[in-house]
């Protein structure tokens, strides 16, 4: 996934109300008139990623109807192996996983004839990706963005309580019970991740829901990305530690 235009560099002043961030662009100084507000497409806690003064990169929308033209895309963080760019925009993972599946980069999900996105299923839910083939059962794929790292190399999900995430696990288990295939894909927008684990201390309920889903036959796949100011790409599968 390439960014549509060069990203704008700046320094984070603060993130607030979950979906807003004040940023000083590199061509300005920190005065009230020169602080710009960007949209944050991320409802999580963003632990370790929202420190004031952090280097950030923003994209600019060409949609004149948008209230905020700028969106926070990347932040620079150091998890112990040196500074690296981390993707914080949770609107991207579905596209990244779809691109990777289409390119054959996710072997467990290869070989399906058709792919559809945002398909209704379960109790008034939508699955991120549905893979179809006349020769095998449909495969329901739910994608989760991972951007928490508290130990070098070990990415974790979730970074806060997610009742919605637990609901997705339960509905996927229902698809398995009905004879279909269901897969959770956890995609790390931290390039240095070499494994993905559950942050059970941050959301014990999600951990229990994950265990029930796995016992019911729901599969789990971990992916890691390469992140640069030019774009984000899935580059490898990584172990899911559970």
PDB file of C-alpha atoms in Angstrom:
ATOM      1  CA  UNK A   1       0.000   0.000   0.000  1.00  0.00           C
ATOM      2  CA  UNK A   2       1.569   3.252  -1.144  1.00  0.00           C
ATOM      3  CA  UNK A   3       0.533   6.550   0.355  1.00  0.00           C
ATOM      4  CA  UNK A   4      -1.202   8.700  -2.253  1.00  0.00           C
ATOM      5  CA  UNK A   5       1.111  11.668  -1.659  1.00  0.00           C
ATOM      6  CA  UNK A   6       4.197  12.477   0.421  1.00  0.00           C
ATOM      7  CA  UNK A   7       3.414  12.545   4.142  1.00  0.00           C
ATOM      8  CA  UNK A   8       3.822  15.730   6.166  1.00  0.00           C
ATOM      9  CA  UNK A   9       6.328  15.587   9.058  1.00  0.00           C
ATOM     10  CA  UNK A  10       5.706  17.140  12.435  1.00  0.00           C
ATOM     11  CA  UNK A  11       5.846  16.772  16.208  1.00  0.00           C
ATOM     12  CA  UNK A  12       2.979  15.544  18.358  1.00  0.00           C
ATOM     13  CA  UNK A  13       1.666  18.056  20.882  1.00  0.00           C
ATOM     14  CA  UNK A  14      -1.088  15.874  22.330  1.00  0.00           C
ATOM     15  CA  UNK A  15      -3.676  13.243  21.465  1.00  0.00           C
ATOM     16  CA  UNK A  16      -7.111  13.778  22.987  1.00  0.00           C
ATOM     17  CA  UNK A  17     -10.741  12.669  22.731  1.00  0.00           C
ATOM     18  CA  UNK A  18      -9.317   9.492  21.115  1.00  0.00           C
ATOM     19  CA  UNK A  19      -9.788  10.732  17.560  1.00  0.00           C
ATOM     20  CA  UNK A  20      -7.948  14.075  17.633  1.00  0.00           C
ATOM     21  CA  UNK A  21      -4.271  15.027  17.746  1.00  0.00           C
ATOM     22  CA  UNK A  22      -2.598  18.423  17.821  1.00  0.00           C
ATOM     23  CA  UNK A  23       0.594  18.530  15.772  1.00  0.00           C
ATOM     24  CA  UNK A  24       3.211  21.143  14.988  1.00  0.00           C
ATOM     25  CA  UNK A  25       4.308  20.687  11.396  1.00  0.00           C
ATOM     26  CA  UNK A  26       8.023  20.922  10.700  1.00  0.00           C
ATOM     27  CA  UNK A  27       7.599  24.196   8.835  1.00  0.00           C
ATOM     28  CA  UNK A  28       6.169  25.932  11.933  1.00  0.00           C
ATOM     29  CA  UNK A  29       6.860  26.642  15.561  1.00  0.00           C
ATOM     30  CA  UNK A  30       4.752  25.720  18.533  1.00  0.00           C
ATOM     31  CA  UNK A  31       2.384  28.632  18.786  1.00  0.00           C
ATOM     32  CA  UNK A  32      -1.371  28.492  18.973  1.00  0.00           C
ATOM     33  CA  UNK A  33      -1.738  29.753  15.418  1.00  0.00           C
ATOM     34  CA  UNK A  34       0.590  27.120  13.964  1.00  0.00           C
ATOM     35  CA  UNK A  35      -0.673  24.009  15.745  1.00  0.00           C
ATOM     36  CA  UNK A  36      -2.788  21.921  13.391  1.00  0.00           C
ATOM     37  CA  UNK A  37      -5.372  19.318  14.395  1.00  0.00           C
ATOM     38  CA  UNK A  38      -5.345  15.912  12.686  1.00  0.00           C
ATOM     39  CA  UNK A  39      -7.822  13.052  12.696  1.00  0.00           C
ATOM     40  CA  UNK A  40      -6.718   9.905  14.560  1.00  0.00           C
ATOM     41  CA  UNK A  41      -8.251   6.793  12.973  1.00  0.00           C
ATOM     42  CA  UNK A  42      -7.589   4.705  16.053  1.00  0.00           C
ATOM     43  CA  UNK A  43      -9.930   4.002  18.967  1.00  0.00           C
ATOM     44  CA  UNK A  44      -7.317   2.161  21.050  1.00  0.00           C
ATOM     45  CA  UNK A  45      -5.205   3.386  23.940  1.00  0.00           C
ATOM     46  CA  UNK A  46      -2.085   3.715  21.739  1.00  0.00           C
ATOM     47  CA  UNK A  47       0.118   2.877  24.725  1.00  0.00           C
ATOM     48  CA  UNK A  48       3.666   4.072  24.154  1.00  0.00           C
ATOM     49  CA  UNK A  49       2.797   5.813  20.895  1.00  0.00           C
ATOM     50  CA  UNK A  50       1.311   9.139  21.943  1.00  0.00           C
ATOM     51  CA  UNK A  51       4.141  10.790  23.877  1.00  0.00           C
ATOM     52  CA  UNK A  52       4.258  14.569  23.328  1.00  0.00           C
ATOM     53  CA  UNK A  53       7.185  15.535  21.124  1.00  0.00           C
ATOM     54  CA  UNK A  54       7.165  12.308  19.112  1.00  0.00           C
ATOM     55  CA  UNK A  55       7.927  12.561  15.425  1.00  0.00           C
ATOM     56  CA  UNK A  56       4.796  11.923  13.376  1.00  0.00           C
ATOM     57  CA  UNK A  57       3.800  11.819   9.718  1.00  0.00           C
ATOM     58  CA  UNK A  58       0.414  13.007   8.473  1.00  0.00           C
ATOM     59  CA  UNK A  59      -1.492  12.472   5.231  1.00  0.00           C
ATOM     60  CA  UNK A  60      -3.655  15.116   3.593  1.00  0.00           C
ATOM     61  CA  UNK A  61      -7.099  14.246   2.218  1.00  0.00           C
ATOM     62  CA  UNK A  62      -8.233  15.718  -1.084  1.00  0.00           C
ATOM     63  CA  UNK A  63     -11.879  15.437  -0.009  1.00  0.00           C
ATOM     64  CA  UNK A  64     -13.132  19.013   0.474  1.00  0.00           C
ATOM     65  CA  UNK A  65     -16.062  17.766   2.582  1.00  0.00           C
ATOM     66  CA  UNK A  66     -13.827  16.449   5.374  1.00  0.00           C
ATOM     67  CA  UNK A  67     -13.826  18.493   8.555  1.00  0.00           C
ATOM     68  CA  UNK A  68     -10.157  17.668   9.191  1.00  0.00           C
ATOM     69  CA  UNK A  69      -7.952  17.449   6.120  1.00  0.00           C
ATOM     70  CA  UNK A  70      -5.015  15.810   7.897  1.00  0.00           C
ATOM     71  CA  UNK A  71      -4.802  12.260   9.281  1.00  0.00           C
ATOM     72  CA  UNK A  72      -2.156  10.806  11.583  1.00  0.00           C
ATOM     73  CA  UNK A  73      -0.464   7.907   9.766  1.00  0.00           C
ATOM     74  CA  UNK A  74       2.890   7.081  11.387  1.00  0.00           C
ATOM     75  CA  UNK A  75       4.737   7.756  14.623  1.00  0.00           C
ATOM     76  CA  UNK A  76       8.380   7.143  15.438  1.00  0.00           C
ATOM     77  CA  UNK A  77       8.950   4.898  18.456  1.00  0.00           C
ATOM     78  CA  UNK A  78      11.848   2.981  19.983  1.00  0.00           C
ATOM     79  CA  UNK A  79      11.028  -0.420  21.489  1.00  0.00           C
ATOM     80  CA  UNK A  80      14.637  -1.248  22.293  1.00  0.00           C
ATOM     81  CA  UNK A  81      16.170  -1.808  18.869  1.00  0.00           C
ATOM     82  CA  UNK A  82      16.317   1.805  17.733  1.00  0.00           C
ATOM     83  CA  UNK A  83      13.732   4.228  16.329  1.00  0.00           C
ATOM     84  CA  UNK A  84      11.259   2.879  13.792  1.00  0.00           C
ATOM     85  CA  UNK A  85       8.054   4.026  12.140  1.00  0.00           C
ATOM     86  CA  UNK A  86       4.821   2.549  13.471  1.00  0.00           C
ATOM     87  CA  UNK A  87       1.477   2.662  11.666  1.00  0.00           C
ATOM     88  CA  UNK A  88      -1.380   3.996  13.808  1.00  0.00           C
ATOM     89  CA  UNK A  89      -4.151   4.316  11.196  1.00  0.00           C
ATOM     90  CA  UNK A  90      -6.507   1.375  11.772  1.00  0.00           C
ATOM     91  CA  UNK A  91      -8.276   1.999   8.462  1.00  0.00           C
ATOM     92  CA  UNK A  92      -5.370   0.379   6.597  1.00  0.00           C
ATOM     93  CA  UNK A  93      -5.081  -3.223   7.916  1.00  0.00           C
ATOM     94  CA  UNK A  94      -8.068  -4.603   5.987  1.00  0.00           C
ATOM     95  CA  UNK A  95      -6.599  -3.356   2.707  1.00  0.00           C
ATOM     96  CA  UNK A  96      -3.115  -4.550   3.653  1.00  0.00           C
ATOM     97  CA  UNK A  97      -4.350  -8.064   4.399  1.00  0.00           C
ATOM     98  CA  UNK A  98      -6.484  -8.163   1.239  1.00  0.00           C
ATOM     99  CA  UNK A  99      -3.468  -7.124  -0.840  1.00  0.00           C
ATOM    100  CA  UNK A 100      -1.288  -9.742   0.843  1.00  0.00           C
ATOM    101  CA  UNK A 101      -3.828 -12.525   0.270  1.00  0.00           C
ATOM    102  CA  UNK A 102      -4.214 -11.538  -3.389  1.00  0.00           C
ATOM    103  CA  UNK A 103      -0.426 -11.572  -3.808  1.00  0.00           C
ATOM    104  CA  UNK A 104      -0.109 -15.036  -2.239  1.00  0.00           C
ATOM    105  CA  UNK A 105       1.795 -13.739   0.786  1.00  0.00           C
ATOM    106  CA  UNK A 106      -0.461 -15.486   3.317  1.00  0.00           C
ATOM    107  CA  UNK A 107      -0.109 -19.190   2.422  1.00  0.00           C
ATOM    108  CA  UNK A 108      -2.845 -20.460   4.791  1.00  0.00           C
ATOM    109  CA  UNK A 109      -5.338 -18.229   2.945  1.00  0.00           C
ATOM    110  CA  UNK A 110      -4.221 -18.885  -0.614  1.00  0.00           C
ATOM    111  CA  UNK A 111      -6.044 -20.720  -3.393  1.00  0.00           C
ATOM    112  CA  UNK A 112      -9.523 -19.224  -3.075  1.00  0.00           C
ATOM    113  CA  UNK A 113     -11.240 -18.179  -6.291  1.00  0.00           C
ATOM    114  CA  UNK A 114     -12.946 -15.054  -4.971  1.00  0.00           C
ATOM    115  CA  UNK A 115     -12.502 -12.423  -2.301  1.00  0.00           C
ATOM    116  CA  UNK A 116     -15.155 -10.066  -0.980  1.00  0.00           C
ATOM    117  CA  UNK A 117     -14.804  -7.393   1.688  1.00  0.00           C
ATOM    118  CA  UNK A 118     -17.181  -6.077   4.352  1.00  0.00           C
ATOM    119  CA  UNK A 119     -19.686  -8.930   4.005  1.00  0.00           C
ATOM    120  CA  UNK A 120     -22.680  -9.154   6.364  1.00  0.00           C
ATOM    121  CA  UNK A 121     -22.754 -12.203   8.651  1.00  0.00           C
ATOM    122  CA  UNK A 122     -23.677 -13.293  12.165  1.00  0.00           C
ATOM    123  CA  UNK A 123     -25.909 -11.032  14.225  1.00  0.00           C
ATOM    124  CA  UNK A 124     -25.832  -7.739  12.322  1.00  0.00           C
ATOM    125  CA  UNK A 125     -22.034  -7.883  11.883  1.00  0.00           C
ATOM    126  CA  UNK A 126     -19.725  -7.547   8.903  1.00  0.00           C
ATOM    127  CA  UNK A 127     -16.697  -9.719   8.333  1.00  0.00           C
ATOM    128  CA  UNK A 128     -13.629  -7.905   7.012  1.00  0.00           C
ATOM    129  CA  UNK A 129     -12.845 -10.427   4.254  1.00  0.00           C
ATOM    130  CA  UNK A 130     -14.766 -13.408   2.923  1.00  0.00           C
ATOM    131  CA  UNK A 131     -12.927 -15.924   0.733  1.00  0.00           C
ATOM    132  CA  UNK A 132     -15.008 -18.130  -1.537  1.00  0.00           C
ATOM    133  CA  UNK A 133     -14.358 -21.125  -3.742  1.00  0.00           C
ATOM    134  CA  UNK A 134     -16.745 -23.635  -5.294  1.00  0.00           C
ATOM    135  CA  UNK A 135     -14.517 -26.510  -4.180  1.00  0.00           C
ATOM    136  CA  UNK A 136     -14.352 -25.736  -0.450  1.00  0.00           C
ATOM    137  CA  UNK A 137     -16.235 -24.061   2.395  1.00  0.00           C
ATOM    138  CA  UNK A 138     -16.292 -20.281   2.623  1.00  0.00           C
ATOM    139  CA  UNK A 139     -13.613 -18.690   4.801  1.00  0.00           C
ATOM    140  CA  UNK A 140     -14.464 -15.756   7.086  1.00  0.00           C
ATOM    141  CA  UNK A 141     -11.465 -13.538   7.902  1.00  0.00           C
ATOM    142  CA  UNK A 142     -11.484 -10.952  10.680  1.00  0.00           C
ATOM    143  CA  UNK A 143      -8.548  -8.514  10.770  1.00  0.00           C
ATOM    144  CA  UNK A 144      -7.154  -6.863  13.902  1.00  0.00           C
ATOM    145  CA  UNK A 145      -4.554  -4.105  13.945  1.00  0.00           C
ATOM    146  CA  UNK A 146      -1.647  -4.593  16.370  1.00  0.00           C
ATOM    147  CA  UNK A 147       0.480  -1.640  17.502  1.00  0.00           C
ATOM    148  CA  UNK A 148       1.374  -2.394  21.117  1.00  0.00           C
ATOM    149  CA  UNK A 149       4.894  -3.537  22.047  1.00  0.00           C
ATOM    150  CA  UNK A 150       6.082  -3.716  25.651  1.00  0.00           C
ATOM    151  CA  UNK A 151       9.028  -6.067  25.078  1.00  0.00           C
ATOM    152  CA  UNK A 152      11.333  -5.926  22.036  1.00  0.00           C
ATOM    153  CA  UNK A 153      10.030  -8.046  19.169  1.00  0.00           C
ATOM    154  CA  UNK A 154       6.794  -9.063  20.907  1.00  0.00           C
ATOM    155  CA  UNK A 155       3.721  -7.260  19.585  1.00  0.00           C
ATOM    156  CA  UNK A 156       0.515  -7.560  21.608  1.00  0.00           C
ATOM    157  CA  UNK A 157      -3.223  -7.235  21.122  1.00  0.00           C
ATOM    158  CA  UNK A 158      -5.374  -5.586  22.379  1.00  0.00           C
ATOM    159  CA  UNK A 159      -4.061  -2.386  23.956  1.00  0.00           C
ATOM    160  CA  UNK A 160      -7.311  -1.787  25.869  1.00  0.00           C
ATOM    161  CA  UNK A 161     -10.585  -3.564  26.632  1.00  0.00           C
ATOM    162  CA  UNK A 162     -12.456  -4.506  23.434  1.00  0.00           C
ATOM    163  CA  UNK A 163     -15.899  -5.998  23.921  1.00  0.00           C
ATOM    164  CA  UNK A 164     -16.424  -5.693  20.171  1.00  0.00           C
ATOM    165  CA  UNK A 165     -13.354  -7.855  19.556  1.00  0.00           C
ATOM    166  CA  UNK A 166     -14.667 -10.571  21.862  1.00  0.00           C
ATOM    167  CA  UNK A 167     -17.985 -10.492  20.004  1.00  0.00           C
ATOM    168  CA  UNK A 168     -16.173 -11.073  16.707  1.00  0.00           C
ATOM    169  CA  UNK A 169     -14.474 -14.157  18.140  1.00  0.00           C
ATOM    170  CA  UNK A 170     -17.804 -15.590  19.248  1.00  0.00           C
ATOM    171  CA  UNK A 171     -19.406 -15.007  15.864  1.00  0.00           C
ATOM    172  CA  UNK A 172     -16.478 -16.603  14.047  1.00  0.00           C
ATOM    173  CA  UNK A 173     -16.827 -19.657  16.270  1.00  0.00           C
ATOM    174  CA  UNK A 174     -20.447 -19.811  15.136  1.00  0.00           C
ATOM    175  CA  UNK A 175     -19.329 -19.955  11.506  1.00  0.00           C
ATOM    176  CA  UNK A 176     -17.036 -22.892  12.277  1.00  0.00           C
ATOM    177  CA  UNK A 177     -19.921 -24.680  13.990  1.00  0.00           C
ATOM    178  CA  UNK A 178     -21.957 -24.178  10.809  1.00  0.00           C
ATOM    179  CA  UNK A 179     -19.287 -25.936   8.721  1.00  0.00           C
ATOM    180  CA  UNK A 180     -17.380 -22.926   7.449  1.00  0.00           C
ATOM    181  CA  UNK A 181     -13.807 -21.804   8.036  1.00  0.00           C
ATOM    182  CA  UNK A 182     -12.987 -18.816  10.246  1.00  0.00           C
ATOM    183  CA  UNK A 183      -9.637 -17.071  10.695  1.00  0.00           C
ATOM    184  CA  UNK A 184      -8.422 -14.224  12.886  1.00  0.00           C
ATOM    185  CA  UNK A 185      -5.588 -12.261  11.288  1.00  0.00           C
ATOM    186  CA  UNK A 186      -3.539 -10.073  13.622  1.00  0.00           C
ATOM    187  CA  UNK A 187      -1.445  -7.633  11.604  1.00  0.00           C
ATOM    188  CA  UNK A 188       1.384  -5.779  13.322  1.00  0.00           C
ATOM    189  CA  UNK A 189       2.095  -2.272  12.078  1.00  0.00           C
ATOM    190  CA  UNK A 190       5.385  -2.529  13.983  1.00  0.00           C
ATOM    191  CA  UNK A 191       8.049  -3.788  11.599  1.00  0.00           C
ATOM    192  CA  UNK A 192      10.321  -5.208  14.301  1.00  0.00           C
ATOM    193  CA  UNK A 193       7.650  -7.631  15.555  1.00  0.00           C
ATOM    194  CA  UNK A 194       8.779 -11.253  15.393  1.00  0.00           C
ATOM    195  CA  UNK A 195       5.740 -12.628  17.253  1.00  0.00           C
ATOM    196  CA  UNK A 196       2.257 -11.570  18.343  1.00  0.00           C
ATOM    197  CA  UNK A 197       0.721 -12.399  21.717  1.00  0.00           C
ATOM    198  CA  UNK A 198      -2.431 -11.517  23.599  1.00  0.00           C
ATOM    199  CA  UNK A 199      -2.209  -8.744  26.191  1.00  0.00           C
ATOM    200  CA  UNK A 200      -4.275 -10.767  28.630  1.00  0.00           C
ATOM    201  CA  UNK A 201      -3.504  -8.419  31.507  1.00  0.00           C
ATOM    202  CA  UNK A 202      -5.100  -5.508  29.629  1.00  0.00           C
ATOM    203  CA  UNK A 203      -8.246  -7.404  28.619  1.00  0.00           C
ATOM    204  CA  UNK A 204      -8.721 -10.765  30.363  1.00  0.00           C
ATOM    205  CA  UNK A 205     -12.174 -11.114  28.797  1.00  0.00           C
ATOM    206  CA  UNK A 206     -10.720 -10.998  25.305  1.00  0.00           C
ATOM    207  CA  UNK A 207      -8.181 -13.630  26.269  1.00  0.00           C
ATOM    208  CA  UNK A 208     -10.935 -15.959  27.462  1.00  0.00           C
ATOM    209  CA  UNK A 209     -12.968 -15.337  24.284  1.00  0.00           C
ATOM    210  CA  UNK A 210      -9.861 -16.097  22.197  1.00  0.00           C
ATOM    211  CA  UNK A 211      -9.324 -19.390  24.007  1.00  0.00           C
ATOM    212  CA  UNK A 212     -12.949 -20.420  23.482  1.00  0.00           C
ATOM    213  CA  UNK A 213     -12.790 -19.513  19.794  1.00  0.00           C
ATOM    214  CA  UNK A 214      -9.564 -21.425  19.263  1.00  0.00           C
ATOM    215  CA  UNK A 215     -11.035 -24.478  20.988  1.00  0.00           C
ATOM    216  CA  UNK A 216     -14.022 -24.198  18.648  1.00  0.00           C
ATOM    217  CA  UNK A 217     -11.765 -24.288  15.589  1.00  0.00           C
ATOM    218  CA  UNK A 218     -11.142 -20.608  14.795  1.00  0.00           C
ATOM    219  CA  UNK A 219      -7.633 -20.200  13.370  1.00  0.00           C
ATOM    220  CA  UNK A 220      -5.186 -17.380  14.172  1.00  0.00           C
ATOM    221  CA  UNK A 221      -2.511 -15.950  11.877  1.00  0.00           C
ATOM    222  CA  UNK A 222       0.070 -13.263  12.695  1.00  0.00           C
ATOM    223  CA  UNK A 223       1.493 -10.899  10.082  1.00  0.00           C
ATOM    224  CA  UNK A 224       4.217  -8.257  10.248  1.00  0.00           C
ATOM    225  CA  UNK A 225       4.662  -5.252   7.990  1.00  0.00           C
ATOM    226  CA  UNK A 226       7.407  -3.104   6.546  1.00  0.00           C
ATOM    227  CA  UNK A 227       6.599   0.518   7.324  1.00  0.00           C
ATOM    228  CA  UNK A 228       8.223   3.484   5.577  1.00  0.00           C
ATOM    229  CA  UNK A 229       7.161   7.083   4.911  1.00  0.00           C
ATOM    230  CA  UNK A 230       6.305   5.941   1.385  1.00  0.00           C
ATOM    231  CA  UNK A 231       4.014   3.021   2.218  1.00  0.00           C
ATOM    232  CA  UNK A 232       3.168  -0.083   4.244  1.00  0.00           C
ATOM    233  CA  UNK A 233       3.477  -3.684   3.060  1.00  0.00           C
ATOM    234  CA  UNK A 234       2.931  -7.115   4.625  1.00  0.00           C
ATOM    235  CA  UNK A 235       6.270  -8.902   4.457  1.00  0.00           C
ATOM    236  CA  UNK A 236       5.985 -12.080   6.536  1.00  0.00           C
ATOM    237  CA  UNK A 237       3.925 -14.277   8.807  1.00  0.00           C
ATOM    238  CA  UNK A 238       4.944 -14.375  12.473  1.00  0.00           C
ATOM    239  CA  UNK A 239       4.057 -16.840  15.262  1.00  0.00           C
ATOM    240  CA  UNK A 240       0.887 -16.292  17.270  1.00  0.00           C
ATOM    241  CA  UNK A 241       1.801 -16.935  20.885  1.00  0.00           C
ATOM    242  CA  UNK A 242      -1.768 -16.868  22.173  1.00  0.00           C
TER     243      UNK A 242
END
